[in-house]
Structures are given as C-alpha cells and as structure tokens.
Short mmCIF file of C-alpha atoms in Angstrom, two decimals:
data_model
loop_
_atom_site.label_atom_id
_atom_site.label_comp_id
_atom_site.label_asym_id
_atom_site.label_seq_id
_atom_site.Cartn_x
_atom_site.Cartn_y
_atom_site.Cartn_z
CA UNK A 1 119.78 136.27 97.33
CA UNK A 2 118.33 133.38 95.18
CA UNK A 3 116.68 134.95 91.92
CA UNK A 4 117.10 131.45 89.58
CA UNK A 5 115.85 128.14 90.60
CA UNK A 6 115.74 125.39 88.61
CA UNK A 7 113.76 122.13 89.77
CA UNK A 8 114.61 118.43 87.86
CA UNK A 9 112.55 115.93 88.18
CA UNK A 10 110.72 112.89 85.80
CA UNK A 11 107.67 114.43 85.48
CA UNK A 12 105.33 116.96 86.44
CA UNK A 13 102.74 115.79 88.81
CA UNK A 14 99.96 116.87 91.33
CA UNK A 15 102.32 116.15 94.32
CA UNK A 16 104.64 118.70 93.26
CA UNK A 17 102.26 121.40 91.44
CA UNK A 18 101.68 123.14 94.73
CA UNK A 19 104.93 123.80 95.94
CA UNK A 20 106.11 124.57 92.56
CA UNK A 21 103.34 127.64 91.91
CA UNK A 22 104.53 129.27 95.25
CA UNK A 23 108.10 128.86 93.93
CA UNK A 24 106.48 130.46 90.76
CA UNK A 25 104.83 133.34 92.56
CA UNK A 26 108.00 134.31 94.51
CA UNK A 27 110.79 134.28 91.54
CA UNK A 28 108.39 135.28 88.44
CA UNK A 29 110.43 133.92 85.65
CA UNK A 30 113.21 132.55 87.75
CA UNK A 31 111.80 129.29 88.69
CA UNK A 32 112.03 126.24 85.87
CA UNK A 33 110.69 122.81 86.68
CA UNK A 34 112.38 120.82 84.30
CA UNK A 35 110.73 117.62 83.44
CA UNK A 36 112.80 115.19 81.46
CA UNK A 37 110.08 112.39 80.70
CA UNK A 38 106.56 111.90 79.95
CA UNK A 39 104.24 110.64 82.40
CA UNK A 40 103.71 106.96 82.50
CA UNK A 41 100.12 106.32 81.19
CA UNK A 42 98.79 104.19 84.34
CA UNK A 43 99.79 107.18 86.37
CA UNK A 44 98.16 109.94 84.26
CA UNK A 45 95.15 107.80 84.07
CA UNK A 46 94.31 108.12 87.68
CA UNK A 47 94.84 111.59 87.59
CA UNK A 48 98.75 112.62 88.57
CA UNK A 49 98.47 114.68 85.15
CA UNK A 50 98.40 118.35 85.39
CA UNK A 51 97.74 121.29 83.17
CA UNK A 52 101.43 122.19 82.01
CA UNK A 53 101.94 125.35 83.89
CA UNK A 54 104.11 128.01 81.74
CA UNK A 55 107.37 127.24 84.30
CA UNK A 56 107.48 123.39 83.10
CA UNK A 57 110.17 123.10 80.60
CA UNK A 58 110.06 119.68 79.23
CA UNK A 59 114.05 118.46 77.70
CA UNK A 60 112.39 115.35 75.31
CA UNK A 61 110.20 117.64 73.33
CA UNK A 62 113.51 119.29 71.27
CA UNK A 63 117.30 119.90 71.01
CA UNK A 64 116.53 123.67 72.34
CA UNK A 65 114.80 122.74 75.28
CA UNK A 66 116.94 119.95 76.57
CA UNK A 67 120.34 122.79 76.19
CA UNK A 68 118.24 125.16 77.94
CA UNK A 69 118.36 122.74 81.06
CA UNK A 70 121.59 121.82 80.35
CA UNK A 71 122.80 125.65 81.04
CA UNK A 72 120.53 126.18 84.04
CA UNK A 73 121.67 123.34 86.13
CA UNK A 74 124.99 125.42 86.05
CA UNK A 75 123.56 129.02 85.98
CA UNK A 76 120.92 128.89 88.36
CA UNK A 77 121.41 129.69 92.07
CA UNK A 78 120.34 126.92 93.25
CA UNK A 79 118.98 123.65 91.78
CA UNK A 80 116.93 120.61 93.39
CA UNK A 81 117.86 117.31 92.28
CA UNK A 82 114.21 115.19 91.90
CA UNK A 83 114.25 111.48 90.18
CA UNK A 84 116.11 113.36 87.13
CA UNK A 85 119.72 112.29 85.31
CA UNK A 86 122.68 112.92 87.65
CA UNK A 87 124.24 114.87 84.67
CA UNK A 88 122.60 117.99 85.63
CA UNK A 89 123.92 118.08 89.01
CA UNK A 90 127.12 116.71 88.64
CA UNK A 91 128.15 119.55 86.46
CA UNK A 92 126.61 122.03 89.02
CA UNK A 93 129.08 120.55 91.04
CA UNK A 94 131.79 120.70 89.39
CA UNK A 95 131.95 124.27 90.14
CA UNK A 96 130.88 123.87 93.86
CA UNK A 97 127.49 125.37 93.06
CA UNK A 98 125.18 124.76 95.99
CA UNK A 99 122.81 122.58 95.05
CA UNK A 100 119.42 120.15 97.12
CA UNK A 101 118.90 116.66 96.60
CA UNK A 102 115.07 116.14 96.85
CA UNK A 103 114.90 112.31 98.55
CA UNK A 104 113.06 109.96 100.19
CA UNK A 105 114.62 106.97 102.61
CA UNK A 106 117.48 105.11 100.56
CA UNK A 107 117.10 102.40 102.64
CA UNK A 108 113.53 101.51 102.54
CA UNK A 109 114.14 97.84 101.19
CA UNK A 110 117.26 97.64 102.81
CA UNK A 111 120.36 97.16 102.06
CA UNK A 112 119.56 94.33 98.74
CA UNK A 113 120.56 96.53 96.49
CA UNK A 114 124.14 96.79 97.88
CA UNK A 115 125.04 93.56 96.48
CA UNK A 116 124.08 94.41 92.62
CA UNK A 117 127.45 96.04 91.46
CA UNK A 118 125.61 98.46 88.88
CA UNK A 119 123.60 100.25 91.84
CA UNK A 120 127.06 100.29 93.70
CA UNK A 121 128.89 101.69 91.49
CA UNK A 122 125.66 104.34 91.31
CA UNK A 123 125.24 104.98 93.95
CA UNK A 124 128.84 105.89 94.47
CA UNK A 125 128.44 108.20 91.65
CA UNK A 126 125.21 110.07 93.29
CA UNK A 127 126.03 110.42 96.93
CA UNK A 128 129.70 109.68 97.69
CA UNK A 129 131.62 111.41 95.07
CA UNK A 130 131.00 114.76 95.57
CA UNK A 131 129.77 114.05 99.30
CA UNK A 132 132.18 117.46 101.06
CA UNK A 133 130.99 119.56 97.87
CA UNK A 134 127.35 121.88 98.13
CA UNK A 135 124.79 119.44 98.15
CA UNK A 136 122.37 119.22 100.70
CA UNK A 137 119.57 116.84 101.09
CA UNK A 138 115.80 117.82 101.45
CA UNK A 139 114.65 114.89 102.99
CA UNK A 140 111.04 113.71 102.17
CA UNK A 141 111.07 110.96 104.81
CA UNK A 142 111.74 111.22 108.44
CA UNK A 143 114.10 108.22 107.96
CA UNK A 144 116.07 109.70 105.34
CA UNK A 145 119.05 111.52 107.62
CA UNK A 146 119.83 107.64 109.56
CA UNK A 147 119.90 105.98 106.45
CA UNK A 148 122.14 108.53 104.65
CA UNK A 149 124.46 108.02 107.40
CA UNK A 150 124.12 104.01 107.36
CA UNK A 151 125.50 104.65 103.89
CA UNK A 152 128.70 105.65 104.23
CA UNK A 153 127.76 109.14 106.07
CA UNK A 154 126.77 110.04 102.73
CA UNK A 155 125.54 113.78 103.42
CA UNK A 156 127.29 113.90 107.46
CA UNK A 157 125.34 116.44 109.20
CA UNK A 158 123.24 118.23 105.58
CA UNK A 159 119.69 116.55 105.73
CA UNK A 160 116.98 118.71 106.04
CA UNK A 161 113.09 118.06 106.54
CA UNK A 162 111.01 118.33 103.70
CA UNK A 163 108.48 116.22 102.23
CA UNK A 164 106.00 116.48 99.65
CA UNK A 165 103.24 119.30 99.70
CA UNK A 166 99.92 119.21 98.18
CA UNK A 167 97.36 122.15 97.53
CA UNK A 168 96.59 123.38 101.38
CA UNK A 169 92.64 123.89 101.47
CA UNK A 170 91.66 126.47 103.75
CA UNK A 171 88.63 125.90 105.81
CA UNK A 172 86.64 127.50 108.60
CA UNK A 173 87.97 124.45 111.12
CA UNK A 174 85.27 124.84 113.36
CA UNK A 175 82.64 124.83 110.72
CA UNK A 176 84.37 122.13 109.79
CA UNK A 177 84.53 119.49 112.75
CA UNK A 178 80.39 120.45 112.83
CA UNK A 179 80.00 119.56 109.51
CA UNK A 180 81.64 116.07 110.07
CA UNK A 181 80.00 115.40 113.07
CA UNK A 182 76.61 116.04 111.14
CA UNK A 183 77.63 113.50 108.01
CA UNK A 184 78.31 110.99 110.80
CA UNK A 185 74.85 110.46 111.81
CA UNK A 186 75.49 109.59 115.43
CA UNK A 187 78.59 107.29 114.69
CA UNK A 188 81.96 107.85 114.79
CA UNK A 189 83.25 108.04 110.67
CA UNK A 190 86.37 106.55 110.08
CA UNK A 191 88.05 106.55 106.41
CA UNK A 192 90.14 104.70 104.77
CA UNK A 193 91.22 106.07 101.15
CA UNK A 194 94.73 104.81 99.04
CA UNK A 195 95.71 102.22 96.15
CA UNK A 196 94.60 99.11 98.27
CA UNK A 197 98.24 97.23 97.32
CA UNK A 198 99.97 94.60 99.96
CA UNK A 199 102.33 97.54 100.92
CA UNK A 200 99.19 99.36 102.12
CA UNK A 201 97.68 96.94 104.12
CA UNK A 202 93.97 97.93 103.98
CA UNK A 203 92.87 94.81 105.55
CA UNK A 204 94.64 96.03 108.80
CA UNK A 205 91.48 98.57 108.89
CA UNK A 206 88.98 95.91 108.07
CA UNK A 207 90.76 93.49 110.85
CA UNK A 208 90.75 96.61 113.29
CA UNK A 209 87.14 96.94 112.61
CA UNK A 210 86.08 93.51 113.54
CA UNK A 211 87.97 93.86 117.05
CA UNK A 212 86.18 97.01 117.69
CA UNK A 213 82.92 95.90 116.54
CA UNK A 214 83.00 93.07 118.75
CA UNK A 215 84.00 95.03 121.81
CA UNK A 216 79.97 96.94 121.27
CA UNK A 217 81.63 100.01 119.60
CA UNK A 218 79.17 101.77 117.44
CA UNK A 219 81.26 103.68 114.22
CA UNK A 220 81.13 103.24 110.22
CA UNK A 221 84.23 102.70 108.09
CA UNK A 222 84.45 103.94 104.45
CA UNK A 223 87.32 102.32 101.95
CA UNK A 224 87.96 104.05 99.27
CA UNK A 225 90.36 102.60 96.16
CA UNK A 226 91.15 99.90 93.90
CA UNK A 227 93.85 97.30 93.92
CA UNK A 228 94.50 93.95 94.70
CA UNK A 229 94.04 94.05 97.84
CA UNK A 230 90.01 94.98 97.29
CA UNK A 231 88.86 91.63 96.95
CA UNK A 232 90.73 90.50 100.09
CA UNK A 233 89.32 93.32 102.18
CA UNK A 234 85.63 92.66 100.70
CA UNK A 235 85.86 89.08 101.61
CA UNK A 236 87.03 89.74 104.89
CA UNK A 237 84.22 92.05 105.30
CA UNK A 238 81.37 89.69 104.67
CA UNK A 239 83.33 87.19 106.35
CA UNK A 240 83.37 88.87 109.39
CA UNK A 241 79.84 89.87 109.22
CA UNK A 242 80.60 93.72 108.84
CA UNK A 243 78.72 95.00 105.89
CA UNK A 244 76.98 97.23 108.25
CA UNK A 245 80.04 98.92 109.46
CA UNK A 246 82.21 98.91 106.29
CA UNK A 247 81.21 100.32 102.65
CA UNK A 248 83.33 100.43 100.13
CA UNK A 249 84.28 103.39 96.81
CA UNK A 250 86.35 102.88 93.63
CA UNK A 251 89.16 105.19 92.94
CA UNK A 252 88.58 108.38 92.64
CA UNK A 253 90.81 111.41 91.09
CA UNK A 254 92.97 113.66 93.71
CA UNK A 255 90.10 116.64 93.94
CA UNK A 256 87.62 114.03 94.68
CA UNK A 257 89.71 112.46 97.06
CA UNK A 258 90.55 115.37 98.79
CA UNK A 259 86.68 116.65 99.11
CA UNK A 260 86.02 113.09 100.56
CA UNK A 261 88.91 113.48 103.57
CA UNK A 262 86.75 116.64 104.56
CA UNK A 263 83.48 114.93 105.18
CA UNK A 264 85.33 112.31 107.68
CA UNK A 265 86.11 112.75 111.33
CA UNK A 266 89.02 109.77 111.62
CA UNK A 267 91.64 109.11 108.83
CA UNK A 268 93.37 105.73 109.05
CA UNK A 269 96.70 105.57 107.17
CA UNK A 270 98.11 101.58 107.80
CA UNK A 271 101.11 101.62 104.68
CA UNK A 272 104.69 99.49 105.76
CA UNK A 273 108.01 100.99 105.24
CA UNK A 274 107.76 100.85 101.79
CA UNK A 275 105.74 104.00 101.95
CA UNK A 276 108.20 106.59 101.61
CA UNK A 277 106.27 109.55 102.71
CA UNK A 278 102.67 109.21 102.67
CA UNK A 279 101.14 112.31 101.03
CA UNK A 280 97.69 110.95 102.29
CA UNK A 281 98.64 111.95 106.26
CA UNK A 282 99.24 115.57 104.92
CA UNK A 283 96.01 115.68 102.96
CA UNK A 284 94.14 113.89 106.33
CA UNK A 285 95.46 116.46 108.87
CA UNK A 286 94.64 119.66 106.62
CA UNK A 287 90.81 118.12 106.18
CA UNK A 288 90.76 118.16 109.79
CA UNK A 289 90.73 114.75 111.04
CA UNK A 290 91.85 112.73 113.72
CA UNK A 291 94.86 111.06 111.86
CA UNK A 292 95.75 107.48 112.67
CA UNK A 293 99.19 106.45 111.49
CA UNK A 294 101.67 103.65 110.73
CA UNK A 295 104.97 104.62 113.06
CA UNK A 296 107.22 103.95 109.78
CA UNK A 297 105.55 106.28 107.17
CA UNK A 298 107.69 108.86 106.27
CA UNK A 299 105.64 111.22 106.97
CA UNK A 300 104.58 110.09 110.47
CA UNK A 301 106.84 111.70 112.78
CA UNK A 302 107.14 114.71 111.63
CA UNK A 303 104.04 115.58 110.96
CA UNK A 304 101.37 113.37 113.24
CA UNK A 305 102.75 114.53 116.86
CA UNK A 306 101.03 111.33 119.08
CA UNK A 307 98.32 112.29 121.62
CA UNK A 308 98.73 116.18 119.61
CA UNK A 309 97.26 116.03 116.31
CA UNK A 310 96.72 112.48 115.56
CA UNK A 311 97.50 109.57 117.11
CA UNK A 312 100.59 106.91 115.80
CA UNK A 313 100.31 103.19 115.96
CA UNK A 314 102.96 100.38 115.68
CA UNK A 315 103.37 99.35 112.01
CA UNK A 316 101.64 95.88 110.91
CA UNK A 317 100.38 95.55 114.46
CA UNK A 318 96.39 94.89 114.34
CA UNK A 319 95.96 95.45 117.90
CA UNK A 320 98.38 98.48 118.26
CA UNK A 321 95.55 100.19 115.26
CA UNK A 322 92.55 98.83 117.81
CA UNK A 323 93.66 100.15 120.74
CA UNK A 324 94.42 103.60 118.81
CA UNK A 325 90.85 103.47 117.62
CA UNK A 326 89.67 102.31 120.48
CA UNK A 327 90.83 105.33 122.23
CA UNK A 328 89.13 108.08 120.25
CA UNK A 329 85.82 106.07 120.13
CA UNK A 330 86.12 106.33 124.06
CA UNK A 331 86.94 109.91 124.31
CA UNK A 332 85.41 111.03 120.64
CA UNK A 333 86.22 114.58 122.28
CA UNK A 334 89.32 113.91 121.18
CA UNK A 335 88.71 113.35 117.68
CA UNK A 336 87.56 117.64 117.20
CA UNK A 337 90.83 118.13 119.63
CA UNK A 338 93.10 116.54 117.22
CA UNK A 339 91.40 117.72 114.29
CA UNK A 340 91.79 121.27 115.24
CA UNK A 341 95.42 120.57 116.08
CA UNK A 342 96.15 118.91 112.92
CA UNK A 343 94.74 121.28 110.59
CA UNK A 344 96.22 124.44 112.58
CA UNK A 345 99.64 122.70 111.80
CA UNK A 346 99.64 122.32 108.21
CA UNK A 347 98.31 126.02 108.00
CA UNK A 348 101.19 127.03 110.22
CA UNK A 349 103.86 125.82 108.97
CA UNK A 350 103.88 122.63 106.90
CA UNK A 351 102.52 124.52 103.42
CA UNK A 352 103.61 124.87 100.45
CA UNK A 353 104.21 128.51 100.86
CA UNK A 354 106.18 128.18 103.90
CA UNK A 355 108.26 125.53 102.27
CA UNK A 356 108.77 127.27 99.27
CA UNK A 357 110.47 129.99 101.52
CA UNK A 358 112.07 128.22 103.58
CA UNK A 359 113.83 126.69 100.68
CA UNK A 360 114.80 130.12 99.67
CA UNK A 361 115.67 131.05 103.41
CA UNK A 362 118.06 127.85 104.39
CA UNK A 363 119.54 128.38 100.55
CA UNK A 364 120.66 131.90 101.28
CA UNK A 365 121.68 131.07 104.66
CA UNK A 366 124.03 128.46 103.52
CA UNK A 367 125.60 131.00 101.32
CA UNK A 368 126.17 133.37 103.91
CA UNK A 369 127.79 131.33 105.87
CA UNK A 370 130.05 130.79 102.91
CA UNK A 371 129.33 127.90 100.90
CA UNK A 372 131.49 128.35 98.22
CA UNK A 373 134.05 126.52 100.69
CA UNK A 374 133.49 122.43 100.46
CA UNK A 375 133.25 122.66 104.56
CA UNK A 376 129.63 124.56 105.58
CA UNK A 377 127.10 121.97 106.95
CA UNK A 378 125.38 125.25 108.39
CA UNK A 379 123.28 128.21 107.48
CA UNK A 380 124.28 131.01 109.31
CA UNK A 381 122.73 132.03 112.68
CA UNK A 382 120.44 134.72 111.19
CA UNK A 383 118.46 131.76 108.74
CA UNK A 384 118.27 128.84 110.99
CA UNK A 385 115.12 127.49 110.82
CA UNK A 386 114.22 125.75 114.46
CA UNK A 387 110.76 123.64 113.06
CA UNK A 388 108.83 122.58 110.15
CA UNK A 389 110.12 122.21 106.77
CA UNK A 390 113.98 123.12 106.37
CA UNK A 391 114.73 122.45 109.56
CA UNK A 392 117.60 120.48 110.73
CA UNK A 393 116.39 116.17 110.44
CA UNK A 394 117.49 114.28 113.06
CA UNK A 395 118.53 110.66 113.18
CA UNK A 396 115.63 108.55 113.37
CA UNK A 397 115.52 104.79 113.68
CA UNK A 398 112.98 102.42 112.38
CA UNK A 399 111.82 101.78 115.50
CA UNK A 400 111.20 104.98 117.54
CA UNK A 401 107.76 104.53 118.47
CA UNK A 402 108.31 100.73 119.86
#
C-alpha cells in the first residue's frame, strides 16, 4: 500500500495545485511536492503563483530542505518525476524503486534535437539507461506512448494516460446550459480564451468567423488574451468587417478565466502540435461547453470524444474549424448535448480526485504483480484500470483524425 509520495517538479503552479491537494487529503503527511526552483517572474505575473500549501517543500531555500528531498526520492513509495533534476530519480533507481515519469510528447518538434550531442547524450541518461528498471510513464499527451517508442522503445509497453488536472467546478449542468443560452441573447456564443502566440493560432477563429459570417450565420465570438498575435487578429477583424461579431478581452488571471468559460456555450481551442496538452479543453468541457478542438492537442483525443462531447477538427485547417462550427450553428441542439456530455465526463472520471487514486491504484497494482523484478509492464488483474486517467495509452499517430 502506498503511504509516502513524493512529487518533483520546477515549481509549484495552478496546473498542478489540484491534483496535488487530493494527493494531500488521501496520504496526510505522506505526500511532498518538492519544488526545486522559483517561479519565473513572467509566469507568476499572470497568475501561475499559488499560496504555498504546507506539502510544498522547496530544496533552494536551505541545506536541510534540499537533504530532505534527497532522502525521499529513495524512501518514498513511489515518486513522480516532473521537469525536476534526474538525480532524484536515478538514485530511486538504483535500488529498483518503482518510480512515474510525469511527461508530455518528446517529440513535439521532432526529432531536431537528436542531432545536438548534449541532448543525446541526455536523453540517453533519462529514458534509456534504466529503461527495463521501475519507471513508468504518466503520459500528459495522447502522443506521448508513439513517440516514446519512436525513441528507441524507450518505456516498451509502460505509458499510461494522464494529463494535467485543474480545480473541477461543480455545477448544476442543466442550470447551467440555461444560463448560457440566456447570456447569448439569441446568438450562438462562441469563445476563444489563451496566450494569443503563433503556436495558438487565434486568427484561425477570426478566419473561421468570416466564412461563417458570410454564409448568413448569426453568432458572436469573444477573444480573450494578450500576445502577439492580438494585433494580427484585431486587424483581421476590422479588415474583414466583423466588429459586430468579434469583441475582444485582455488577459485575465486563471479564476477569472475559468468564470468566463461558464458563461459561453462553444469553446474553440485552435493550438498546433506544439501544444503539449492543452489544459484549456479540460477547463472548456467541465464549464459545459461544446468544445471545438485541434486533432493534435494533447489533450484532444482523450478527452474531446468527436460527435460525443465536443467536436475535433483537422489542425491548421480553416475550413475543417468552419465546417465544425458550421455544424453546431445548424443543429445548436447539439451544443446543450455536448455540453452535458462533456461536463458529465470530467466529473466522472477525468478529476483530480479520480486521478489522484488512480495513481495510488495502478502504483499498488504494479507492486503486486511484483515489481521489484526489472520485467512487470503490468499491474495485476485486480488494479487494471480499463478508462480515464491510468489507463493503459495506446499508440497514437499524428495523424489519426485525417
């Protein structure tokens, strides 16, 4: 039975806060995050700082504190490897102790890095060295397993789904979808809310919006963020004559962001594959809204199921979005269908109190099946877990939606 974990990781933030109080709340005293940096100011300034919860033990404030992490990466019962030195889990390992690697895709600017020696060698070091030993990967994209396994079969047959998981917000769902419909006015809302950066690709929506407009739809679009991608999408807006369909909101802090995703009926998330996961998609499907998504988020497949709870559309393809759109301003029963859908997932299973256990479930089933040999890619029977976070990740290729 696990009764220590111990968490590594950079720093502290908002996307991990949530899972980490559950972890909190089941093992008391026995859960550490350890964070082994401060926060970069840009980041804190837009609100990724959090109230330092008793749990967070933070190694670059004194000699005590960084030994303290130093022992628990070999006495806990299990550890989970963040962005956090390889020290810590490299002695783990050295005693077989069973240990998660908390990642996103490897390959999600392909394989450049391959030809600088230093990340070689690295890379080595992280994921091939100690690659038949007890270390498991939580994988926080859906693309993670395939491009494991384009690496040298790096962790053959020991990826796992995961992700990251905000605060779930519990809601009355159909009070909910009423109160949306309300806001809207007699239009269809659509919302559009991230960094705007090139990566993003927030003029997809504005481009998307110009297609539909012209086709006699009747909806309003709201953009929320900063970036430099804001000017573009401004100038496209007047350009295209659309400042009576599109406003426009300045950044605002993760509560405030969150409160906004409830008021809208339609969340558009348009991000390339450099968007590892996507933490937006989770934070759109528990508000209740028809999510529209990019096909190579990380996020995507697991969580938006296409024609389900959401709807997916072909990455960097303007008319793919449309026609996506276009669909749920035709049947805009839909849009409450989905919404219902969406949110009843995320309160079902993908939590962060049903990850939290299942962490603690596929942990303990590994053991039982006897991980202290170098050999177990399995839990045992007993803790398989068939859906939802822990649950076996498949191979998944860039381009399974084409």
């Amino acid at each position: 039975m696990i009764k220590t974990l111990t968490f590594y990781s950079n720093y502290f933030n908002h996307h991990q806060k949530a899972l980490c109080d559950e972890f909190y709340n089941i093992l008391g005293d026995g859960f550490t995050f350890v964070e082994t940096m401060p926060m970069e100011g840009f980041r804190a300034n837009m609100g990724w700082g959090e109230e330092t919860p008793s749990y967070v033990l933070k190694t670059y404030e004194s000699d005590a504190n960084s030994k303290k992490a130093d022992k628990l990466a070999v006495d806990s019962d299990l550890i989970i490897m963040g962005t956090a030195p390889e020290e810590y889990c490299e002695r783990r390992l050295e005693e077989n102790k069973i240990t998660f690697r908390y990642s996103e895709r490897p390959l999600k600017e392909g394989f450049i890095k391959f030809f600088i020696p230093r990340l070689t060698k690295k890379y080595i070091r992280m994921h091939l060295k100690n690659r038949d030993k007890n270390i498991y990967v939580l994988g926080a994209s859906a693309f993670t397993s395939l491009d494991f396994k384009k690496m040298f079969n790096s962790y053959p047959d020991k990826c796992y789904k995961f992700g990251y998981f905000p605060v779930h917000k519990e809601y009355d769902i159909e009070k909910l979808l009423k109160e949306k419909k309300e806001k809207a006015n007699g239009k269809v809302s659509i919302l559009w809310l991230g960094r705007m950066l090139k990566l993003k690709h927030p003029e997809m929506m504005v481009k998307a919006a110009k297609k539909l407009k012209d086709k006699g739809y009747d909806f309003s679009v709201h953009m929320v963020g900063e970036g430099e991608m804001r000017p573009v999408c401004e100038k496209l807006t007047k350009d295209y004559g659309l400042e009576d369909v599109i406003s426009f909101e300045n950044f605002l802090s993760p509560d405030e962001a969150r409160n906004k995703m409830a008021d809208y009926q339609i969340y558009v998330m348009t991000s390339n594959k450099l968007e590892g996961w996507g933490s937006v998609i989770y934070e759109g499907l528990n508000a209740g809204c028809a999510v529209v998504a990019s096909h190579i988020c990380g996020a995507t497949p697991w969580l938006v199921e296409d024609g389900k709870c959401g709807l997916v559309f072909k990455s960097e393809d303007v008319n793919s979005l449309t026609e996506k759109l276009k669909k749920l301003l035709d049947e805009e029963n839909l849009i409450d269908e989905y919404g219902e859908a969406a949110y009843k997932k995320m309160h079902d299973k993908w939590n962060p109190l049903n990850a939290a256990n299942s962490v603690l479930k596929l942990a303990e089933g590994l053991m039982a099946a006897g991980a202290d040999g170098y050999k177990v890619k399995e839990p045992a029977k007993e803790y398989v877990i068939e859906s939802g976070p822990c649950s076996k990740a498949p191979y998944l290729k860039n381009n399974w939606f084409i």
